[in-house]
């Protein structure tokens, strides 16, 4: 399972490296979201500073939808899904691999976005490790839930409109816990921040397990 | 679920009678509450509706989705039951929000507050609206059933996480709430009995709706099947021979450019392409859906 996961993740990331869709479309989109939020809220530095963690995580959530859509789009053409099924790779391995590839892309995106809010909104991360742990846990949860729903809506003609409706309510806890943890990390209030990891951790664990168990029947269905 | 129409009618009648008795007790027999006055009469409606929405309907939906995915109990029965339960659940959930809002406006002064209960209930509505949207996407019944079962379970495991995160978000963010709905309201005598009857009535309504909605689902599928058969029979009667043969894109795979020099490679490519296109032949495509629907 793990070896299969590595293979699938390697394949997805190689495709991403060559096509650069994530780099030239998803990443600029995420930065654009930050800029648009600033337009919506006005240039007042205090407003932007207090809103920064929430805006950061909203940008990450929107990008998750795009990244998972992309992750499924590369399997949609020319029977590649069937190829993947025929290759005898464990469905759980496919799930973990695709989720890992999305997670790597989201990690890169978050690094850029963190720089973005520091640069654009003038905030400074006081407790680095808290922000980092929260981001890692949230990224695992987001990519697992995203890939699961991406597979669910793969091959449907309405997937572009359906996927956000399915994914965004599911990941609402990540938005809540992520922004609270990050606002604690920005102000250095470690005690109130760490309690949010108790949401992010179980969320990640639950969706990784659910994905490993349910990806098999889902792949049969498509 | 082979329930005779008599049983369904009895359930429906019981639901109607119990609702009527609840209304009578709630509006005429019970006294107004000490603090909230007539407003407290919502206690006979709002909690029973919420009970159906949050526990009964989504509980049935999650359980039947699980039973569908489990190979040994896999049957379209569970899929239809889950669909019916989610549909009722979403409606009752929306009713919970509406009755809660109507109650909240005079007692709290606002239609909506960001308390944990309200926020997570609203999120739940959106979560299962996604399920219903997925269900409306046309697909083979087996495929759709499996997709929807997975979606229901994925949404269902989110419910406790949403609940806790929203609760913490609310308490840590706003520093404790002063709003306290009627959970502290002491209930006794005729009011307690009326509320209990309200729960029974709403449960009966739920069961009746579930059975009827399930039967509608079965009928819908059957209409789909029979319509196809009827249309096919009509087409056959029209032309005397099965239609749709040879007119498709794979009609003539021999039209590979076999002429003159260097034809070997070209012919190979052409033949390969012809086979690839001809594979999903139109005749097979027509016959498949009616078989797959069973």
PDB file of N, CA, C and O in Angstrom, chain A residues 31 34-35 38 45 48-49 52 56 111-125 128 182 186:
ATOM      1  N   UNK A  31      -3.258  33.890  -4.266  1.00  0.00           N
ATOM      2  CA  UNK A  31      -2.752  35.231  -3.943  1.00  0.00           C
ATOM      3  C   UNK A  31      -3.801  36.280  -4.308  1.00  0.00           C
ATOM      4  O   UNK A  31      -4.038  37.244  -3.567  1.00  0.00           O
ATOM      5  N   UNK A  34      -6.331  36.729  -1.649  1.00  0.00           N
ATOM      6  CA  UNK A  34      -5.860  37.605  -0.566  1.00  0.00           C
ATOM      7  C   UNK A  34      -6.048  39.074  -0.941  1.00  0.00           C
ATOM      8  O   UNK A  34      -6.529  39.883  -0.138  1.00  0.00           O
ATOM      9  N   UNK A  35      -5.660  39.411  -2.164  1.00  0.00           N
ATOM     10  CA  UNK A  35      -5.746  40.810  -2.604  1.00  0.00           C
ATOM     11  C   UNK A  35      -7.208  41.261  -2.648  1.00  0.00           C
ATOM     12  O   UNK A  35      -7.557  42.353  -2.191  1.00  0.00           O
ATOM     13  N   UNK A  38      -8.554  42.023   0.685  1.00  0.00           N
ATOM     14  CA  UNK A  38      -8.108  43.340   1.137  1.00  0.00           C
ATOM     15  C   UNK A  38      -8.969  44.434   0.519  1.00  0.00           C
ATOM     16  O   UNK A  38      -9.344  45.391   1.194  1.00  0.00           O
ATOM     17  N   UNK A  45      -5.059  48.896   8.329  1.00  0.00           N
ATOM     18  CA  UNK A  45      -4.149  47.816   8.732  1.00  0.00           C
ATOM     19  C   UNK A  45      -4.681  47.000   9.910  1.00  0.00           C
ATOM     20  O   UNK A  45      -4.441  45.805   9.981  1.00  0.00           O
ATOM     21  N   UNK A  48      -7.267  44.401   8.590  1.00  0.00           N
ATOM     22  CA  UNK A  48      -6.613  43.357   7.825  1.00  0.00           C
ATOM     23  C   UNK A  48      -5.828  42.432   8.740  1.00  0.00           C
ATOM     24  O   UNK A  48      -5.810  41.225   8.558  1.00  0.00           O
ATOM     25  N   UNK A  49      -5.178  43.034   9.753  1.00  0.00           N
ATOM     26  CA  UNK A  49      -4.350  42.217  10.640  1.00  0.00           C
ATOM     27  C   UNK A  49      -5.216  41.235  11.432  1.00  0.00           C
ATOM     28  O   UNK A  49      -4.861  40.082  11.599  1.00  0.00           O
ATOM     29  N   UNK A  52      -6.504  38.517   9.057  1.00  0.00           N
ATOM     30  CA  UNK A  52      -5.510  37.774   8.267  1.00  0.00           C
ATOM     31  C   UNK A  52      -5.599  36.256   8.400  1.00  0.00           C
ATOM     32  O   UNK A  52      -5.599  35.557   7.378  1.00  0.00           O
ATOM     33  N   UNK A  56      -6.418  33.887   5.219  1.00  0.00           N
ATOM     34  CA  UNK A  56      -5.407  32.907   4.819  1.00  0.00           C
ATOM     35  C   UNK A  56      -6.053  31.543   4.631  1.00  0.00           C
ATOM     36  O   UNK A  56      -5.889  30.885   3.601  1.00  0.00           O
ATOM     37  N   UNK A 111       3.061  28.037   2.052  1.00  0.00           N
ATOM     38  CA  UNK A 111       4.289  28.792   2.306  1.00  0.00           C
ATOM     39  C   UNK A 111       4.216  30.155   1.608  1.00  0.00           C
ATOM     40  O   UNK A 111       4.541  31.193   2.197  1.00  0.00           O
ATOM     41  N   UNK A 112       3.725  30.131   0.350  1.00  0.00           N
ATOM     42  CA  UNK A 112       3.612  31.391  -0.387  1.00  0.00           C
ATOM     43  C   UNK A 112       2.570  32.303   0.272  1.00  0.00           C
ATOM     44  O   UNK A 112       2.788  33.503   0.450  1.00  0.00           O
ATOM     45  N   UNK A 113       1.433  31.697   0.667  1.00  0.00           N
ATOM     46  CA  UNK A 113       0.370  32.503   1.273  1.00  0.00           C
ATOM     47  C   UNK A 113       0.814  33.100   2.615  1.00  0.00           C
ATOM     48  O   UNK A 113       0.444  34.228   2.948  1.00  0.00           O
ATOM     49  N   UNK A 114       1.594  32.321   3.380  1.00  0.00           N
ATOM     50  CA  UNK A 114       2.082  32.849   4.662  1.00  0.00           C
ATOM     51  C   UNK A 114       2.939  34.078   4.411  1.00  0.00           C
ATOM     52  O   UNK A 114       2.821  35.098   5.099  1.00  0.00           O
ATOM     53  N   UNK A 115       3.805  33.963   3.395  1.00  0.00           N
ATOM     54  CA  UNK A 115       4.582  35.132   3.005  1.00  0.00           C
ATOM     55  C   UNK A 115       3.668  36.258   2.562  1.00  0.00           C
ATOM     56  O   UNK A 115       3.898  37.434   2.870  1.00  0.00           O
ATOM     57  N   UNK A 116       2.593  35.891   1.865  1.00  0.00           N
ATOM     58  CA  UNK A 116       1.642  36.877   1.357  1.00  0.00           C
ATOM     59  C   UNK A 116       0.985  37.675   2.458  1.00  0.00           C
ATOM     60  O   UNK A 116       0.928  38.911   2.397  1.00  0.00           O
ATOM     61  N   UNK A 117       0.492  36.991   3.505  1.00  0.00           N
ATOM     62  CA  UNK A 117      -0.178  37.764   4.555  1.00  0.00           C
ATOM     63  C   UNK A 117       0.841  38.572   5.359  1.00  0.00           C
ATOM     64  O   UNK A 117       0.523  39.646   5.864  1.00  0.00           O
ATOM     65  N   UNK A 118       2.072  38.052   5.460  1.00  0.00           N
ATOM     66  CA  UNK A 118       3.094  38.812   6.176  1.00  0.00           C
ATOM     67  C   UNK A 118       3.426  40.100   5.403  1.00  0.00           C
ATOM     68  O   UNK A 118       3.540  41.169   5.976  1.00  0.00           O
ATOM     69  N   UNK A 119       3.477  39.934   4.091  1.00  0.00           N
ATOM     70  CA  UNK A 119       3.883  41.041   3.223  1.00  0.00           C
ATOM     71  C   UNK A 119       2.728  42.029   3.000  1.00  0.00           C
ATOM     72  O   UNK A 119       2.888  43.241   3.139  1.00  0.00           O
ATOM     73  N   UNK A 120       1.534  41.461   2.685  1.00  0.00           N
ATOM     74  CA  UNK A 120       0.413  42.326   2.306  1.00  0.00           C
ATOM     75  C   UNK A 120      -0.339  42.898   3.511  1.00  0.00           C
ATOM     76  O   UNK A 120      -0.799  44.029   3.487  1.00  0.00           O
ATOM     77  N   UNK A 121      -0.504  42.058   4.537  1.00  0.00           N
ATOM     78  CA  UNK A 121      -1.335  42.477   5.666  1.00  0.00           C
ATOM     79  C   UNK A 121      -0.507  42.951   6.858  1.00  0.00           C
ATOM     80  O   UNK A 121      -1.067  43.371   7.871  1.00  0.00           O
ATOM     81  N   UNK A 122       0.802  42.831   6.751  1.00  0.00           N
ATOM     82  CA  UNK A 122       1.668  43.329   7.816  1.00  0.00           C
ATOM     83  C   UNK A 122       1.573  42.580   9.130  1.00  0.00           C
ATOM     84  O   UNK A 122       1.743  43.159  10.199  1.00  0.00           O
ATOM     85  N   UNK A 123       1.277  41.271   9.047  1.00  0.00           N
ATOM     86  CA  UNK A 123       1.250  40.503  10.290  1.00  0.00           C
ATOM     87  C   UNK A 123       2.574  39.771  10.462  1.00  0.00           C
ATOM     88  O   UNK A 123       3.335  39.605   9.513  1.00  0.00           O
ATOM     89  N   UNK A 124       2.829  39.339  11.691  1.00  0.00           N
ATOM     90  CA  UNK A 124       4.058  38.608  11.938  1.00  0.00           C
ATOM     91  C   UNK A 124       3.743  37.383  12.786  1.00  0.00           C
ATOM     92  O   UNK A 124       3.032  37.493  13.780  1.00  0.00           O
ATOM     93  N   UNK A 125       4.236  36.233  12.356  1.00  0.00           N
ATOM     94  CA  UNK A 125       3.960  35.003  13.094  1.00  0.00           C
ATOM     95  C   UNK A 125       4.885  34.926  14.300  1.00  0.00           C
ATOM     96  O   UNK A 125       6.107  34.824  14.159  1.00  0.00           O
ATOM     97  N   UNK A 128       6.148  30.149  15.620  1.00  0.00           N
ATOM     98  CA  UNK A 128       6.270  29.439  14.351  1.00  0.00           C
ATOM     99  C   UNK A 128       5.810  27.999  14.436  1.00  0.00           C
ATOM    100  O   UNK A 128       5.113  27.506  13.564  1.00  0.00           O
ATOM    101  N   UNK A 182      -4.090  29.809  14.036  1.00  0.00           N
ATOM    102  CA  UNK A 182      -3.161  30.778  13.446  1.00  0.00           C
ATOM    103  C   UNK A 182      -3.258  32.139  14.114  1.00  0.00           C
ATOM    104  O   UNK A 182      -2.248  32.821  14.264  1.00  0.00           O
ATOM    105  N   UNK A 186      -0.174  34.042  15.713  1.00  0.00           N
ATOM    106  CA  UNK A 186       0.223  35.406  15.365  1.00  0.00           C
ATOM    107  C   UNK A 186       0.432  36.246  16.621  1.00  0.00           C
ATOM    108  O   UNK A 186       1.346  37.071  16.690  1.00  0.00           O
TER     109      UNK A 186
END
